[in-house]
Short mmCIF file of C-alpha atoms in Angstrom, two decimals:
data_model
loop_
_atom_site.label_atom_id
_atom_site.label_comp_id
_atom_site.label_asym_id
_atom_site.label_seq_id
_atom_site.Cartn_x
_atom_site.Cartn_y
_atom_site.Cartn_z
CA UNK A 1 -22.39 -4.84 -9.84
CA UNK A 2 -19.29 -3.71 -11.67
CA UNK A 3 -15.61 -3.78 -10.79
CA UNK A 4 -12.78 -1.41 -11.68
CA UNK A 5 -9.16 -2.59 -11.68
CA UNK A 6 -6.31 -0.09 -11.51
CA UNK A 7 -2.57 -0.70 -11.62
CA UNK A 8 -1.20 2.08 -9.40
CA UNK A 9 2.33 3.43 -9.03
CA UNK A 10 2.92 5.59 -5.93
CA UNK A 11 6.00 7.78 -5.45
CA UNK A 12 6.79 10.64 -3.10
CA UNK A 13 8.00 11.40 0.42
CA UNK A 14 6.45 10.30 3.69
CA UNK A 15 5.91 13.05 6.22
CA UNK A 16 5.05 12.23 9.84
CA UNK A 17 2.71 14.19 12.13
CA UNK A 18 5.60 16.44 13.24
CA UNK A 19 6.35 17.41 9.63
CA UNK A 20 9.57 15.38 9.44
CA UNK A 21 10.30 13.88 6.02
CA UNK A 22 10.82 10.15 6.54
CA UNK A 23 12.17 9.42 3.11
CA UNK A 24 11.03 8.58 -0.37
CA UNK A 25 8.78 5.72 -1.37
CA UNK A 26 8.19 3.98 -4.67
CA UNK A 27 5.48 1.29 -4.63
CA UNK A 28 3.11 -0.44 -7.02
CA UNK A 29 -0.25 -2.01 -6.22
CA UNK A 30 -3.44 -3.25 -7.84
CA UNK A 31 -6.54 -1.39 -6.73
CA UNK A 32 -9.93 -3.11 -7.05
CA UNK A 33 -13.11 -1.09 -6.62
CA UNK A 34 -16.60 -2.61 -6.53
CA UNK A 35 -19.37 -0.34 -7.85
CA UNK A 36 -23.11 -0.61 -7.22
CA UNK A 37 -25.54 1.82 -8.86
CA UNK A 38 -22.65 3.99 -10.01
CA UNK A 39 -21.12 4.36 -6.53
CA UNK A 40 -17.98 2.78 -5.10
CA UNK A 41 -19.15 0.42 -2.34
CA UNK A 42 -16.00 -1.64 -1.62
CA UNK A 43 -12.28 -1.19 -2.15
CA UNK A 44 -9.27 -3.54 -1.97
CA UNK A 45 -5.58 -2.96 -2.53
CA UNK A 46 -3.15 -5.74 -3.33
CA UNK A 47 0.64 -5.40 -3.11
CA UNK A 48 3.47 -7.83 -3.58
CA UNK A 49 4.92 -9.00 -0.27
CA UNK A 50 8.19 -7.15 -0.88
CA UNK A 51 6.27 -3.91 -1.51
CA UNK A 52 4.32 -4.33 1.72
CA UNK A 53 7.48 -5.01 3.72
CA UNK A 54 9.13 -1.94 2.19
CA UNK A 55 6.13 0.21 3.16
CA UNK A 56 6.08 -1.11 6.73
CA UNK A 57 9.80 -0.43 7.16
CA UNK A 58 9.30 3.15 5.98
CA UNK A 59 6.46 3.62 8.47
CA UNK A 60 8.61 2.28 11.29
CA UNK A 61 6.20 -0.61 11.87
CA UNK A 62 8.95 -3.22 11.83
CA UNK A 63 12.73 -3.39 12.13
CA UNK A 64 14.74 -2.70 9.00
CA UNK A 65 16.20 -6.21 9.30
CA UNK A 66 13.12 -8.40 9.65
CA UNK A 67 15.29 -11.51 10.11
CA UNK A 68 16.24 -10.45 13.67
CA UNK A 69 14.34 -12.34 16.35
CA UNK A 70 13.20 -11.09 19.74
CA UNK A 71 14.68 -12.74 22.79
#
């Protein structure tokens, strides 16, 4: 088995299902791909916590101020 490691930099605009532009993104991540017999058989992506939080805010998965608590 072999592994490929890639340092990725993603930039662009997010567009939702209705075609609305949600804003730009700029993220970095490490991609790890496991190969077996010349084919990719597994894939992982690792981001810094701040990058993940930024992505989730842009997707609308969490409030912009994550320090607010539900009552």
